[in-house]
Amino acid sequence: MSTADDDNRAGAAGPRRLYVYNGGFLTQPRLRRILTLAGYDIRIGLPGPDDLVAVWGQSPTAHRGEAVAARRGAGLVRIEDAFLRSLHPGRAGGEPPLGLMIDHAGVHFDAARISDLERLLTEAPLDDAALMTRAGDAIARIRAAHLTKYSGFDAMTPAPAPGYVLVIDQTGGDASVTASGAARAQFQEMLVFAQEEHPGTPVVIKTHPETARGLRPGHFTEADANDRITLLSEPVSPWRLFEGAVGVYTLSSQMGFEAIFAGHKPRVFGQPFYAGWGLTTDETPVPRRERRLTRHQLFAAAMILYPRWYDPFTDRLCGIETALDAFEARTRAWREDHRGWVASGMRLWKRRPLQKVFGRERPMVFEADPAKARSRAEAEGRRRMAWAGKAGDGDAVVRVEDGFLRSRGLGANLVPPLSLVTDDLGIYYDPRRESRLERLIAESEGLRPDELHRAYGLRRDILKARLSKYNLAGATPALPEGHRILVPGQVEDDASILTGCAGINTNRGLLEAARAANPQAVILYKPHPDVEAGLRRGAVPEARDLADLVLDHADPATLLDQVQEVWTLTSLLGFEALLREVPVTTLGAPFYAGWGLTRDHGAVPVRRRARVSLDALVHATLIAYPRYHDPVTGLPCPPEVVVQRLAGGALPGPGPANRLLAKLQGLFASQAHLWRR
């Protein structure tokens, strides 16, 4: 059996020479890179009989390569974008593809010749339990994140009222339409069938994204609409459309493939790769396709075994899971940022890093005055954000704060963050009102097994790399023997203390409480780095009288490996202790308190009734809530990439301007309030 992996059969013999006659193979770096990683040496010139010629599917330029291959006796390779491509179509200036389909036998959309994909669907075992689990997990992720070939749409855009028949249009001249021998007449016939087989039911015709953008015409126009038939050009998520549809009709669209995983059995009028396996109702069946497949088997062949997925962060080929990590991060960033932002309450030094994270789609606008920010946002159709500590309690604004895997260095030293959190409800450190993080934690009881597995893997990698929020280097002295309790100091005017500590709210009070409750224990006090640097309030001059040992400039990750408990007000170090399964006692109401994972002496909100696992807490806190930015590629990224960068990768340092500001900050440490976040 030939598979997609056979193209690299040369193995130790080195890459196979691949001759191209289409400029796109030479001008598109991502395309060249994926092919190189897949084992091909791209060349121009004339191939020999042992060489290969690459063409793009059945594009108008494909005949050049076909003719050369036939004349020279070379093998022919047809290349297409993978089924999850990018935010926008390539014709709309979309970014490069996330993966490629490399086929030595044919092309997946043309049933006239058996493709490598069809061979997989026909001959591959497709009964491996692990493979089926991977398929099910990936399907669930794609549906939950509303991903499709072009995912540049607002997933919240409402679909028409449920109870319609969905008819899917395609672009004129589409290769899969041509391969099915279809034209406008077949699309009209499909529309007639949809109406006759569902009498009186409304019909929604979904236009192709390229048609909606005016790039290529479709087969339906407004002339086809009437009181019963609606032409839908708005960018509505396919997965929302499937939810409300009572039937799905397609010629050969990828949406027909996706409809299968939404629970439909689409009516198919062409001969796409997904027809003929018992999962569609076929108007023009392919006689040789006799095998009956499950949804998971179809997905495994088409989305796991057939494509070559690419990881832009490691510059390697990867599995679909890693590709989905990258695609989810990129899609989330676009959906949140494409309208643009007006930001208020942002210090000057923060603006450049914020622009890199939130201004990729449309440059951010900064307005110091909240009222002016509100007016400008309304006038320009932008969203509004504010640094959390600068936002008014009643202001309906998205609040921004540093993330929990922040940097290698202090924010007070103007080191830019690798992660930021955005919260449309409140902010994680303020228990007086529900935050988006709190809601995510409460809802995490229903996480899928693959989500929990990802959280476990992330937690494992964090522990292996010994990471914390700031990742400051520091020596740890020999610790006294006994039951060790780590007491982390905090900045005493930190917002988490001001809003989350109704009783004890000072470092001294925390130390006294820990000692009183544990008179025989070894109390280890670690001052906050910003306090140690003289930049923030919270020093405890008498700490050495209250603690057995004061650990100045110590590495928190190392400490957490050597203690038996942590006592804290609201410190993030309490969460980092939970990652290591160290028992934690809280005297305030940090975000991680109240879920059954900590011993709580503070006034935790009664609304925190859910009982969640540690990995569920990790998923909400480190995967679902923050936004991550890769300083190497400049791209939105998943948390796993930031963990890799912090663990040992080269990180760009602060720019000259930031370094100058940091030095000035040190000179004027007595005026630290000027530099507060």
Coordinates of C-alpha atoms in Angstrom, one line a residue, residues 87-88 146 148 150-160 206-209 212-213 232-241 334-335 338:
L87 CA -7.2 32.7 8.9
H88 CA -8.0 34.0 5.4
H146 CA -14.8 26.9 15.6
T148 CA -12.2 25.5 9.6
Y150 CA -10.3 29.8 6.8
S151 CA -11.0 30.7 10.4
G152 CA -10.9 34.5 10.2
F153 CA -14.5 35.1 11.4
D154 CA -16.2 36.0 14.7
A155 CA -17.3 32.7 16.2
M156 CA -20.1 34.6 18.0
T157 CA -21.8 35.8 14.9
P158 CA -25.3 34.4 15.1
A159 CA -26.6 31.9 12.6
P160 CA -30.1 32.0 11.1
K206 CA -23.9 29.7 2.3
T207 CA -21.5 31.6 0.0
H208 CA -17.8 30.8 -0.2
P209 CA -15.5 33.1 1.8
A212 CA -18.0 37.1 0.1
R213 CA -14.7 39.0 -0.3
L232 CA -25.9 34.1 3.5
S233 CA -22.7 36.0 2.9
E234 CA -21.9 36.9 6.5
P235 CA -18.9 35.1 8.0
V236 CA -20.8 32.7 10.2
S237 CA -19.0 29.8 11.8
P238 CA -19.7 26.6 9.9
W239 CA -20.2 24.8 13.2
R240 CA -23.0 27.2 14.1
L241 CA -24.6 26.7 10.8
W334 CA -7.4 37.5 15.4
R335 CA -10.9 37.2 16.8
H338 CA -9.2 42.4 14.5

